[in-house]
């Protein structure tokens, strides 16, 4: 009996800690050989000690509850993901419903961030009228808040996908649900149709009845930038990251998401660069000016340090 009990306990603890942080050799193998790449890109892919290892997941964290094997650069490139080109080279953002100055992230900083992050032209479309697009809504039985049905939104977006769009992403301050039996969903996408929809509602402290913090505008913008960049990277075929602490780490709850950095680890930076073909130095410089303007000090300092290594001034 005791033996059975102790083996059950062993099995349970093995389940809870099935994530083993990768070794440096595994991290480098996931990045892949870089000798043939241009010098600045090669340096941008050198981790040094600028990328933190993932901590052991706590019981409610993503990696304790989802078995992620990780996607190497080679696996990504071999999966023949969607890539932007001259005909389908723009990122479109479609606001759904209203974005109030008081509680929503401003659309212009969101656009500037997305343009710098992906080094692509970003177009913010005029807000769409929900009724005109036949989008079903309901009042959530638990929170009492209005919610939109994601399937209807994805259908409406697919029908109006611009010819030159790489992707069309709906963004909204309304809460979402994917099916009447669900409580809510943060977002949903159909990468094959190149459309997705994401809600910022649950990133607003007010959603949980908390008083707005002094820097709540900055917090809201930062959270919105993070979710938009993370989800848009998924549209490029980039999967969740297990190699380093990275924008592409999965997250199970708000605290875990808040702890994610805004930058990509070398494995995912290489994937995005391969897809888009941007200049890594120019991209970091554009992001750096955005972070300085918006007061994202930690990210600005991190980028300054990386830039000193990647492109040292002679
Ligand atoms: Zn994700
Ligand atoms: Zn990563």
PDB file of C-alpha atoms and ligand atoms in Angstrom:
ATOM      1  CA  UNK A   1       0.000   0.000   0.000  1.00  0.00           C
ATOM      2  CA  UNK A   2       2.756   2.362   1.027  1.00  0.00           C
ATOM      3  CA  UNK A   3       4.644   1.440  -2.128  1.00  0.00           C
ATOM      4  CA  UNK A   4       1.597   2.166  -4.301  1.00  0.00           C
ATOM      5  CA  UNK A   5       1.047   5.474  -2.529  1.00  0.00           C
ATOM      6  CA  UNK A   6       4.645   6.576  -2.890  1.00  0.00           C
ATOM      7  CA  UNK A   7       4.698   5.652  -6.572  1.00  0.00           C
ATOM      8  CA  UNK A   8       1.516   7.697  -7.097  1.00  0.00           C
ATOM      9  CA  UNK A   9       3.155  10.658  -5.377  1.00  0.00           C
ATOM     10  CA  UNK A  10       6.239  10.181  -7.533  1.00  0.00           C
ATOM     11  CA  UNK A  11       4.110  10.068 -10.684  1.00  0.00           C
ATOM     12  CA  UNK A  12       2.276  13.235  -9.611  1.00  0.00           C
ATOM     13  CA  UNK A  13       5.451  15.165  -8.911  1.00  0.00           C
ATOM     14  CA  UNK A  14       6.891  13.987 -12.232  1.00  0.00           C
ATOM     15  CA  UNK A  15       3.797  15.400 -13.987  1.00  0.00           C
ATOM     16  CA  UNK A  16       4.072  18.712 -12.178  1.00  0.00           C
ATOM     17  CA  UNK A  17       7.748  19.184 -13.057  1.00  0.00           C
ATOM     18  CA  UNK A  18       7.893  17.691 -16.524  1.00  0.00           C
ATOM     19  CA  UNK A  19       9.512  20.838 -17.904  1.00  0.00           C
ATOM     20  CA  UNK A  20      13.290  20.655 -17.793  1.00  0.00           C
ATOM     21  CA  UNK A  21      15.005  23.918 -18.741  1.00  0.00           C
ATOM     22  CA  UNK A  22      17.173  23.430 -21.853  1.00  0.00           C
ATOM     23  CA  UNK A  23      20.955  23.294 -21.608  1.00  0.00           C
ATOM     24  CA  UNK A  24      23.123  25.908 -23.366  1.00  0.00           C
ATOM     25  CA  UNK A  25      23.924  23.287 -26.038  1.00  0.00           C
ATOM     26  CA  UNK A  26      20.191  22.748 -26.668  1.00  0.00           C
ATOM     27  CA  UNK A  27      19.621  26.511 -26.836  1.00  0.00           C
ATOM     28  CA  UNK A  28      22.407  26.908 -29.415  1.00  0.00           C
ATOM     29  CA  UNK A  29      21.108  23.939 -31.427  1.00  0.00           C
ATOM     30  CA  UNK A  30      17.646  25.578 -31.501  1.00  0.00           C
ATOM     31  CA  UNK A  31      19.196  28.793 -32.885  1.00  0.00           C
ATOM     32  CA  UNK A  32      21.127  26.748 -35.475  1.00  0.00           C
ATOM     33  CA  UNK A  33      24.418  27.528 -37.244  1.00  0.00           C
ATOM     34  CA  UNK A  34      24.918  31.245 -37.940  1.00  0.00           C
ATOM     35  CA  UNK A  35      28.385  31.363 -39.569  1.00  0.00           C
ATOM     36  CA  UNK A  36      26.984  32.164 -43.043  1.00  0.00           C
ATOM     37  CA  UNK A  37      24.837  35.100 -41.825  1.00  0.00           C
ATOM     38  CA  UNK A  38      25.802  38.802 -42.028  1.00  0.00           C
ATOM     39  CA  UNK A  39      27.857  39.957 -39.043  1.00  0.00           C
ATOM     40  CA  UNK A  40      25.244  42.092 -37.221  1.00  0.00           C
ATOM     41  CA  UNK A  41      22.644  39.323 -37.496  1.00  0.00           C
ATOM     42  CA  UNK A  42      25.173  36.771 -36.282  1.00  0.00           C
ATOM     43  CA  UNK A  43      25.852  38.923 -33.235  1.00  0.00           C
ATOM     44  CA  UNK A  44      22.138  39.517 -32.629  1.00  0.00           C
ATOM     45  CA  UNK A  45      21.714  35.750 -32.400  1.00  0.00           C
ATOM     46  CA  UNK A  46      24.506  35.310 -29.848  1.00  0.00           C
ATOM     47  CA  UNK A  47      22.735  34.901 -26.501  1.00  0.00           C
ATOM     48  CA  UNK A  48      25.699  35.819 -24.215  1.00  0.00           C
ATOM     49  CA  UNK A  49      24.122  36.463 -20.779  1.00  0.00           C
ATOM     50  CA  UNK A  50      21.475  38.880 -22.107  1.00  0.00           C
ATOM     51  CA  UNK A  51      18.702  36.276 -22.284  1.00  0.00           C
ATOM     52  CA  UNK A  52      17.473  34.822 -19.021  1.00  0.00           C
ATOM     53  CA  UNK A  53      16.730  31.114 -18.603  1.00  0.00           C
ATOM     54  CA  UNK A  54      13.115  30.180 -17.939  1.00  0.00           C
ATOM     55  CA  UNK A  55      12.460  29.660 -14.239  1.00  0.00           C
ATOM     56  CA  UNK A  56      11.038  26.372 -12.922  1.00  0.00           C
ATOM     57  CA  UNK A  57       7.279  26.715 -13.522  1.00  0.00           C
ATOM     58  CA  UNK A  58       5.005  27.162 -10.497  1.00  0.00           C
ATOM     59  CA  UNK A  59       1.938  24.869 -10.227  1.00  0.00           C
ATOM     60  CA  UNK A  60      -0.410  27.249 -12.071  1.00  0.00           C
ATOM     61  CA  UNK A  61       2.144  28.373 -14.700  1.00  0.00           C
ATOM     62  CA  UNK A  62       1.855  27.495 -18.378  1.00  0.00           C
ATOM     63  CA  UNK A  63       4.699  24.966 -18.542  1.00  0.00           C
ATOM     64  CA  UNK A  64       3.407  23.000 -15.532  1.00  0.00           C
ATOM     65  CA  UNK A  65       0.129  22.486 -17.366  1.00  0.00           C
ATOM     66  CA  UNK A  66       1.106  22.261 -21.045  1.00  0.00           C
ATOM     67  CA  UNK A  67       3.686  19.887 -22.457  1.00  0.00           C
ATOM     68  CA  UNK A  68       5.647  22.101 -24.877  1.00  0.00           C
ATOM     69  CA  UNK A  69       8.498  20.508 -26.810  1.00  0.00           C
ATOM     70  CA  UNK A  70       9.709  23.766 -28.321  1.00  0.00           C
ATOM     71  CA  UNK A  71      10.181  24.718 -31.973  1.00  0.00           C
ATOM     72  CA  UNK A  72      13.738  25.121 -33.257  1.00  0.00           C
ATOM     73  CA  UNK A  73      14.597  27.584 -36.043  1.00  0.00           C
ATOM     74  CA  UNK A  74      15.072  24.681 -38.486  1.00  0.00           C
ATOM     75  CA  UNK A  75      11.708  23.142 -37.590  1.00  0.00           C
ATOM     76  CA  UNK A  76      10.057  26.524 -38.087  1.00  0.00           C
ATOM     77  CA  UNK A  77      11.652  27.148 -41.502  1.00  0.00           C
ATOM     78  CA  UNK A  78      10.839  23.566 -42.554  1.00  0.00           C
ATOM     79  CA  UNK A  79       7.145  24.036 -41.681  1.00  0.00           C
ATOM     80  CA  UNK A  80       6.707  26.343 -44.731  1.00  0.00           C
ATOM     81  CA  UNK A  81       4.984  29.092 -42.740  1.00  0.00           C
ATOM     82  CA  UNK A  82       3.098  32.051 -44.248  1.00  0.00           C
ATOM     83  CA  UNK A  83       5.513  34.841 -45.149  1.00  0.00           C
ATOM     84  CA  UNK A  84       4.743  38.406 -46.161  1.00  0.00           C
ATOM     85  CA  UNK A  85       5.749  39.406 -49.703  1.00  0.00           C
ATOM     86  CA  UNK A  86       5.349  42.373 -52.084  1.00  0.00           C
ATOM     87  CA  UNK A  87       1.707  41.534 -52.733  1.00  0.00           C
ATOM     88  CA  UNK A  88       0.678  40.698 -49.168  1.00  0.00           C
ATOM     89  CA  UNK A  89       2.977  42.851 -47.115  1.00  0.00           C
ATOM     90  CA  UNK A  90       0.791  44.938 -44.785  1.00  0.00           C
ATOM     91  CA  UNK A  91      -0.443  44.311 -41.264  1.00  0.00           C
ATOM     92  CA  UNK A  92      -3.986  45.569 -40.796  1.00  0.00           C
ATOM     93  CA  UNK A  93      -5.540  46.302 -37.408  1.00  0.00           C
ATOM     94  CA  UNK A  94      -9.317  46.467 -37.211  1.00  0.00           C
ATOM     95  CA  UNK A  95     -10.665  48.104 -34.024  1.00  0.00           C
ATOM     96  CA  UNK A  96     -14.040  46.612 -33.069  1.00  0.00           C
ATOM     97  CA  UNK A  97     -16.340  48.824 -31.002  1.00  0.00           C
ATOM     98  CA  UNK A  98     -15.015  51.887 -29.213  1.00  0.00           C
ATOM     99  CA  UNK A  99     -11.528  52.607 -27.854  1.00  0.00           C
ATOM    100  CA  UNK A 100     -12.130  55.187 -25.128  1.00  0.00           C
ATOM    101  CA  UNK A 101      -9.266  57.509 -24.269  1.00  0.00           C
ATOM    102  CA  UNK A 102      -9.887  56.794 -20.569  1.00  0.00           C
ATOM    103  CA  UNK A 103      -9.456  53.023 -20.437  1.00  0.00           C
ATOM    104  CA  UNK A 104      -8.204  51.715 -23.799  1.00  0.00           C
ATOM    105  CA  UNK A 105      -4.661  51.792 -25.161  1.00  0.00           C
ATOM    106  CA  UNK A 106      -4.291  54.580 -27.741  1.00  0.00           C
ATOM    107  CA  UNK A 107      -4.283  53.237 -31.253  1.00  0.00           C
ATOM    108  CA  UNK A 108      -1.426  55.397 -32.531  1.00  0.00           C
ATOM    109  CA  UNK A 109       1.254  54.077 -30.113  1.00  0.00           C
ATOM    110  CA  UNK A 110      -0.023  50.540 -30.801  1.00  0.00           C
ATOM    111  CA  UNK A 111       0.409  51.121 -34.524  1.00  0.00           C
ATOM    112  CA  UNK A 112       3.913  52.611 -34.111  1.00  0.00           C
ATOM    113  CA  UNK A 113       4.987  49.710 -31.881  1.00  0.00           C
ATOM    114  CA  UNK A 114       3.656  47.063 -34.281  1.00  0.00           C
ATOM    115  CA  UNK A 115       5.322  48.775 -37.259  1.00  0.00           C
ATOM    116  CA  UNK A 116       8.700  48.845 -35.438  1.00  0.00           C
ATOM    117  CA  UNK A 117       8.398  45.318 -34.071  1.00  0.00           C
ATOM    118  CA  UNK A 118       7.599  43.735 -37.451  1.00  0.00           C
ATOM    119  CA  UNK A 119       9.256  46.373 -39.673  1.00  0.00           C
ATOM    120  CA  UNK A 120       6.145  46.296 -41.837  1.00  0.00           C
ATOM    121  CA  UNK A 121       3.585  48.877 -42.829  1.00  0.00           C
ATOM    122  CA  UNK A 122       0.731  48.824 -40.304  1.00  0.00           C
ATOM    123  CA  UNK A 123      -2.676  50.195 -41.248  1.00  0.00           C
ATOM    124  CA  UNK A 124      -5.304  50.938 -38.589  1.00  0.00           C
ATOM    125  CA  UNK A 125      -8.743  50.718 -40.188  1.00  0.00           C
ATOM    126  CA  UNK A 126     -11.662  52.893 -39.028  1.00  0.00           C
ATOM    127  CA  UNK A 127     -13.570  51.213 -36.137  1.00  0.00           C
ATOM    128  CA  UNK A 128     -16.086  48.636 -37.393  1.00  0.00           C
ATOM    129  CA  UNK A 129     -19.735  48.833 -36.479  1.00  0.00           C
ATOM    130  CA  UNK A 130     -20.609  45.608 -34.662  1.00  0.00           C
ATOM    131  CA  UNK A 131     -24.312  45.568 -35.545  1.00  0.00           C
ATOM    132  CA  UNK A 132     -23.643  46.154 -39.236  1.00  0.00           C
ATOM    133  CA  UNK A 133     -21.271  43.178 -39.286  1.00  0.00           C
ATOM    134  CA  UNK A 134     -23.828  40.870 -37.639  1.00  0.00           C
ATOM    135  CA  UNK A 135     -21.605  40.030 -34.677  1.00  0.00           C
ATOM    136  CA  UNK A 136     -23.473  38.102 -31.982  1.00  0.00           C
ATOM    137  CA  UNK A 137     -23.080  39.383 -28.434  1.00  0.00           C
ATOM    138  CA  UNK A 138     -24.256  38.225 -25.016  1.00  0.00           C
ATOM    139  CA  UNK A 139     -24.064  39.287 -21.397  1.00  0.00           C
ATOM    140  CA  UNK A 140     -21.657  36.964 -19.570  1.00  0.00           C
ATOM    141  CA  UNK A 141     -23.657  35.161 -16.846  1.00  0.00           C
ATOM    142  CA  UNK A 142     -20.717  35.348 -14.359  1.00  0.00           C
ATOM    143  CA  UNK A 143     -19.273  38.826 -14.898  1.00  0.00           C
ATOM    144  CA  UNK A 144     -22.367  40.592 -16.257  1.00  0.00           C
ATOM    145  CA  UNK A 145     -20.160  42.162 -18.994  1.00  0.00           C
ATOM    146  CA  UNK A 146     -20.967  42.260 -22.711  1.00  0.00           C
ATOM    147  CA  UNK A 147     -19.093  39.752 -24.828  1.00  0.00           C
ATOM    148  CA  UNK A 148     -18.666  39.191 -28.566  1.00  0.00           C
ATOM    149  CA  UNK A 149     -18.725  35.801 -30.301  1.00  0.00           C
ATOM    150  CA  UNK A 150     -15.296  35.196 -31.888  1.00  0.00           C
ATOM    151  CA  UNK A 151     -16.532  32.986 -34.773  1.00  0.00           C
ATOM    152  CA  UNK A 152     -18.723  35.831 -36.112  1.00  0.00           C
ATOM    153  CA  UNK A 153     -15.796  38.254 -35.893  1.00  0.00           C
ATOM    154  CA  UNK A 154     -13.429  35.909 -37.747  1.00  0.00           C
ATOM    155  CA  UNK A 155     -16.044  35.446 -40.488  1.00  0.00           C
ATOM    156  CA  UNK A 156     -16.488  39.220 -40.834  1.00  0.00           C
ATOM    157  CA  UNK A 157     -12.699  39.746 -40.961  1.00  0.00           C
ATOM    158  CA  UNK A 158     -12.207  37.002 -43.556  1.00  0.00           C
ATOM    159  CA  UNK A 159     -14.863  38.615 -45.757  1.00  0.00           C
ATOM    160  CA  UNK A 160     -13.080  41.995 -45.670  1.00  0.00           C
ATOM    161  CA  UNK A 161      -9.425  40.839 -45.812  1.00  0.00           C
ATOM    162  CA  UNK A 162      -7.685  43.499 -47.954  1.00  0.00           C
ATOM    163  CA  UNK A 163      -5.860  42.193 -51.041  1.00  0.00           C
ATOM    164  CA  UNK A 164      -2.484  43.474 -49.848  1.00  0.00           C
ATOM    165  CA  UNK A 165      -2.875  42.215 -46.254  1.00  0.00           C
ATOM    166  CA  UNK A 166      -0.457  39.740 -44.731  1.00  0.00           C
ATOM    167  CA  UNK A 167      -2.902  39.523 -41.828  1.00  0.00           C
ATOM    168  CA  UNK A 168      -5.993  41.362 -40.604  1.00  0.00           C
ATOM    169  CA  UNK A 169      -6.268  41.442 -36.811  1.00  0.00           C
ATOM    170  CA  UNK A 170      -9.345  42.542 -34.919  1.00  0.00           C
ATOM    171  CA  UNK A 171      -8.673  44.287 -31.601  1.00  0.00           C
ATOM    172  CA  UNK A 172     -11.333  45.182 -29.087  1.00  0.00           C
ATOM    173  CA  UNK A 173     -11.952  46.416 -25.561  1.00  0.00           C
ATOM    174  CA  UNK A 174     -14.954  44.101 -25.337  1.00  0.00           C
ATOM    175  CA  UNK A 175     -14.631  40.680 -23.754  1.00  0.00           C
ATOM    176  CA  UNK A 176     -14.840  37.648 -26.081  1.00  0.00           C
ATOM    177  CA  UNK A 177     -16.337  34.141 -26.000  1.00  0.00           C
ATOM    178  CA  UNK A 178     -15.791  31.318 -28.515  1.00  0.00           C
ATOM    179  CA  UNK A 179     -18.889  29.242 -27.733  1.00  0.00           C
ATOM    180  CA  UNK A 180     -21.971  29.655 -25.506  1.00  0.00           C
ATOM    181  CA  UNK A 181     -20.626  26.983 -23.123  1.00  0.00           C
ATOM    182  CA  UNK A 182     -17.397  28.933 -22.480  1.00  0.00           C
ATOM    183  CA  UNK A 183     -16.857  31.655 -19.895  1.00  0.00           C
ATOM    184  CA  UNK A 184     -14.491  33.743 -22.058  1.00  0.00           C
ATOM    185  CA  UNK A 185     -11.465  33.665 -24.348  1.00  0.00           C
ATOM    186  CA  UNK A 186      -8.562  36.166 -24.719  1.00  0.00           C
ATOM    187  CA  UNK A 187      -8.536  35.757 -28.481  1.00  0.00           C
ATOM    188  CA  UNK A 188      -8.833  33.400 -31.400  1.00  0.00           C
ATOM    189  CA  UNK A 189      -7.151  33.191 -34.797  1.00  0.00           C
ATOM    190  CA  UNK A 190      -7.329  31.351 -38.059  1.00  0.00           C
ATOM    191  CA  UNK A 191      -3.755  31.582 -39.394  1.00  0.00           C
ATOM    192  CA  UNK A 192      -4.807  29.775 -42.595  1.00  0.00           C
ATOM    193  CA  UNK A 193      -7.313  32.566 -43.340  1.00  0.00           C
ATOM    194  CA  UNK A 194      -4.793  35.154 -42.024  1.00  0.00           C
ATOM    195  CA  UNK A 195      -7.277  36.652 -39.544  1.00  0.00           C
ATOM    196  CA  UNK A 196      -7.394  36.834 -35.761  1.00  0.00           C
ATOM    197  CA  UNK A 197      -9.153  38.739 -32.999  1.00  0.00           C
ATOM    198  CA  UNK A 198      -7.819  39.715 -29.567  1.00  0.00           C
ATOM    199  CA  UNK A 199      -9.411  41.424 -26.608  1.00  0.00           C
ATOM    200  CA  UNK A 200      -7.578  43.800 -24.284  1.00  0.00           C
ATOM    201  CA  UNK A 201     -10.542  43.873 -21.835  1.00  0.00           C
ATOM    202  CA  UNK A 202      -8.981  41.565 -19.266  1.00  0.00           C
ATOM    203  CA  UNK A 203      -5.671  43.487 -19.302  1.00  0.00           C
ATOM    204  CA  UNK A 204      -7.448  46.500 -17.807  1.00  0.00           C
ATOM    205  CA  UNK A 205      -7.243  46.502 -13.959  1.00  0.00           C
ATOM    206  CA  UNK A 206     -10.797  47.949 -13.969  1.00  0.00           C
ATOM    207  CA  UNK A 207     -12.127  44.684 -15.447  1.00  0.00           C
ATOM    208  CA  UNK A 208     -11.412  43.032 -12.088  1.00  0.00           C
ATOM    209  CA  UNK A 209     -12.849  45.945 -10.124  1.00  0.00           C
ATOM    210  CA  UNK A 210      -9.375  47.214  -9.147  1.00  0.00           C
ATOM    211  CA  UNK A 211      -8.747  50.942  -8.803  1.00  0.00           C
ATOM    212  CA  UNK A 212      -6.658  52.269 -11.699  1.00  0.00           C
ATOM    213  CA  UNK A 213      -2.970  52.518 -10.737  1.00  0.00           C
ATOM    214  CA  UNK A 214      -1.047  55.771 -11.279  1.00  0.00           C
ATOM    215  CA  UNK A 215       0.685  54.317 -14.321  1.00  0.00           C
ATOM    216  CA  UNK A 216      -2.311  52.330 -15.579  1.00  0.00           C
ATOM    217  CA  UNK A 217      -2.147  53.907 -19.055  1.00  0.00           C
ATOM    218  CA  UNK A 218       1.437  52.749 -19.457  1.00  0.00           C
ATOM    219  CA  UNK A 219       0.578  49.303 -18.038  1.00  0.00           C
ATOM    220  CA  UNK A 220      -2.372  48.954 -20.404  1.00  0.00           C
ATOM    221  CA  UNK A 221      -0.293  50.003 -23.418  1.00  0.00           C
ATOM    222  CA  UNK A 222       2.515  47.644 -22.489  1.00  0.00           C
ATOM    223  CA  UNK A 223       0.161  44.696 -22.005  1.00  0.00           C
ATOM    224  CA  UNK A 224      -1.587  45.459 -25.291  1.00  0.00           C
ATOM    225  CA  UNK A 225       1.753  45.738 -27.153  1.00  0.00           C
ATOM    226  CA  UNK A 226       2.832  42.428 -25.644  1.00  0.00           C
ATOM    227  CA  UNK A 227      -0.314  40.501 -26.573  1.00  0.00           C
ATOM    228  CA  UNK A 228      -0.437  42.000 -30.058  1.00  0.00           C
ATOM    229  CA  UNK A 229       3.223  41.120 -30.797  1.00  0.00           C
ATOM    230  CA  UNK A 230       2.888  37.616 -29.282  1.00  0.00           C
ATOM    231  CA  UNK A 231      -0.287  36.799 -31.219  1.00  0.00           C
ATOM    232  CA  UNK A 232       0.984  38.315 -34.464  1.00  0.00           C
ATOM    233  CA  UNK A 233       4.144  36.160 -34.183  1.00  0.00           C
ATOM    234  CA  UNK A 234       1.827  33.116 -33.995  1.00  0.00           C
ATOM    235  CA  UNK A 235       0.347  34.280 -37.342  1.00  0.00           C
ATOM    236  CA  UNK A 236       3.856  33.880 -38.814  1.00  0.00           C
ATOM    237  CA  UNK A 237       3.877  30.243 -37.593  1.00  0.00           C
ATOM    238  CA  UNK A 238       6.098  30.903 -34.563  1.00  0.00           C
ATOM    239  CA  UNK A 239       5.108  28.555 -31.738  1.00  0.00           C
ATOM    240  CA  UNK A 240       5.509  28.915 -27.967  1.00  0.00           C
ATOM    241  CA  UNK A 241       9.083  29.242 -26.762  1.00  0.00           C
ATOM    242  CA  UNK A 242      10.792  27.032 -24.173  1.00  0.00           C
ATOM    243  CA  UNK A 243      14.390  28.124 -24.888  1.00  0.00           C
ATOM    244  CA  UNK A 244      14.722  31.358 -22.901  1.00  0.00           C
ATOM    245  CA  UNK A 245      12.535  33.944 -21.206  1.00  0.00           C
ATOM    246  CA  UNK A 246      10.908  35.377 -24.299  1.00  0.00           C
ATOM    247  CA  UNK A 247       7.867  37.200 -25.641  1.00  0.00           C
ATOM    248  CA  UNK A 248       6.787  33.840 -27.093  1.00  0.00           C
ATOM    249  CA  UNK A 249       6.585  31.974 -23.761  1.00  0.00           C
ATOM    250  CA  UNK A 250       3.070  30.654 -23.155  1.00  0.00           C
ATOM    251  CA  UNK A 251       1.207  32.126 -20.198  1.00  0.00           C
ATOM    252  CA  UNK A 252      -1.630  30.821 -18.082  1.00  0.00           C
ATOM    253  CA  UNK A 253      -2.457  33.932 -16.074  1.00  0.00           C
ATOM    254  CA  UNK A 254      -1.935  37.686 -15.998  1.00  0.00           C
ATOM    255  CA  UNK A 255       1.043  37.630 -13.585  1.00  0.00           C
ATOM    256  CA  UNK A 256       2.854  35.159 -15.823  1.00  0.00           C
ATOM    257  CA  UNK A 257       2.085  37.242 -18.891  1.00  0.00           C
ATOM    258  CA  UNK A 258       3.259  40.445 -17.134  1.00  0.00           C
ATOM    259  CA  UNK A 259       6.575  38.730 -16.364  1.00  0.00           C
ATOM    260  CA  UNK A 260       7.269  38.029 -20.045  1.00  0.00           C
ATOM    261  CA  UNK A 261       9.728  40.396 -21.710  1.00  0.00           C
ATOM    262  CA  UNK A 262       8.744  42.364 -24.813  1.00  0.00           C
ATOM    263  CA  UNK A 263      11.727  41.029 -26.747  1.00  0.00           C
ATOM    264  CA  UNK A 264      12.240  37.798 -28.678  1.00  0.00           C
ATOM    265  CA  UNK A 265      14.959  35.319 -27.740  1.00  0.00           C
ATOM    266  CA  UNK A 266      17.586  34.555 -30.433  1.00  0.00           C
ATOM    267  CA  UNK A 267      15.653  31.491 -31.677  1.00  0.00           C
ATOM    268  CA  UNK A 268      12.481  33.486 -32.317  1.00  0.00           C
ATOM    269  CA  UNK A 269      14.307  36.618 -33.457  1.00  0.00           C
ATOM    270  CA  UNK A 270      15.889  34.478 -36.170  1.00  0.00           C
ATOM    271  CA  UNK A 271      12.499  33.066 -37.203  1.00  0.00           C
ATOM    272  CA  UNK A 272      10.944  36.522 -37.543  1.00  0.00           C
ATOM    273  CA  UNK A 273      14.000  37.921 -39.354  1.00  0.00           C
ATOM    274  CA  UNK A 274      13.925  34.979 -41.773  1.00  0.00           C
ATOM    275  CA  UNK A 275      10.214  35.634 -42.481  1.00  0.00           C
ATOM    276  CA  UNK A 276      10.451  39.389 -42.962  1.00  0.00           C
ATOM    277  CA  UNK A 277      14.098  40.006 -43.859  1.00  0.00           C
ATOM    278  CA  UNK A 278      14.508  43.184 -41.763  1.00  0.00           C
ATOM    279  CA  UNK A 279      17.757  44.766 -40.663  1.00  0.00           C
ATOM    280  CA  UNK A 280      18.178  43.741 -37.002  1.00  0.00           C
ATOM    281  CA  UNK A 281      20.029  46.920 -36.018  1.00  0.00           C
ATOM    282  CA  UNK A 282      17.494  49.259 -37.618  1.00  0.00           C
ATOM    283  CA  UNK A 283      14.659  47.306 -35.967  1.00  0.00           C
ATOM    284  CA  UNK A 284      16.214  47.566 -32.510  1.00  0.00           C
ATOM    285  CA  UNK A 285      16.854  51.301 -33.039  1.00  0.00           C
ATOM    286  CA  UNK A 286      13.212  51.911 -33.964  1.00  0.00           C
ATOM    287  CA  UNK A 287      11.979  49.894 -30.984  1.00  0.00           C
ATOM    288  CA  UNK A 288      14.412  51.743 -28.732  1.00  0.00           C
ATOM    289  CA  UNK A 289      12.989  55.148 -29.708  1.00  0.00           C
ATOM    290  CA  UNK A 290       9.458  53.836 -29.125  1.00  0.00           C
ATOM    291  CA  UNK A 291      10.351  52.471 -25.654  1.00  0.00           C
ATOM    292  CA  UNK A 292      12.055  55.764 -24.745  1.00  0.00           C
ATOM    293  CA  UNK A 293       9.040  57.801 -25.877  1.00  0.00           C
ATOM    294  CA  UNK A 294       6.613  55.610 -23.942  1.00  0.00           C
ATOM    295  CA  UNK A 295       8.791  55.206 -20.842  1.00  0.00           C
ATOM    296  CA  UNK A 296       9.362  51.436 -21.094  1.00  0.00           C
ATOM    297  CA  UNK A 297      12.692  51.909 -19.307  1.00  0.00           C
ATOM    298  CA  UNK A 298      13.715  48.284 -18.712  1.00  0.00           C
ATOM    299  CA  UNK A 299      13.224  47.330 -22.369  1.00  0.00           C
ATOM    300  CA  UNK A 300      15.027  50.493 -23.529  1.00  0.00           C
ATOM    301  CA  UNK A 301      18.041  49.681 -21.337  1.00  0.00           C
ATOM    302  CA  UNK A 302      18.094  46.075 -22.500  1.00  0.00           C
ATOM    303  CA  UNK A 303      18.071  47.193 -26.159  1.00  0.00           C
ATOM    304  CA  UNK A 304      20.835  49.766 -25.574  1.00  0.00           C
ATOM    305  CA  UNK A 305      23.030  47.030 -24.121  1.00  0.00           C
ATOM    306  CA  UNK A 306      22.311  44.658 -27.011  1.00  0.00           C
ATOM    307  CA  UNK A 307      22.937  47.390 -29.592  1.00  0.00           C
ATOM    308  CA  UNK A 308      26.330  48.195 -28.013  1.00  0.00           C
ATOM    309  CA  UNK A 309      27.274  44.559 -28.632  1.00  0.00           C
ATOM    310  CA  UNK A 310      25.651  44.068 -32.052  1.00  0.00           C
ATOM    311  CA  UNK A 311      26.661  47.380 -33.621  1.00  0.00           C
ATOM    312  CA  UNK A 312      29.493  48.897 -31.553  1.00  0.00           C
ATOM    313  CA  UNK A 313      30.341  52.476 -32.524  1.00  0.00           C
ATOM    314  CA  UNK A 314      33.889  52.642 -33.860  1.00  0.00           C
TER     315      UNK A 314
HETATM  316 ZN1  LIG B   1       0.514  32.067 -27.528  1.00  0.00          ZN
HETATM  317 ZN1  LIG B   2      11.841  32.531 -27.744  1.00  0.00          ZN
END
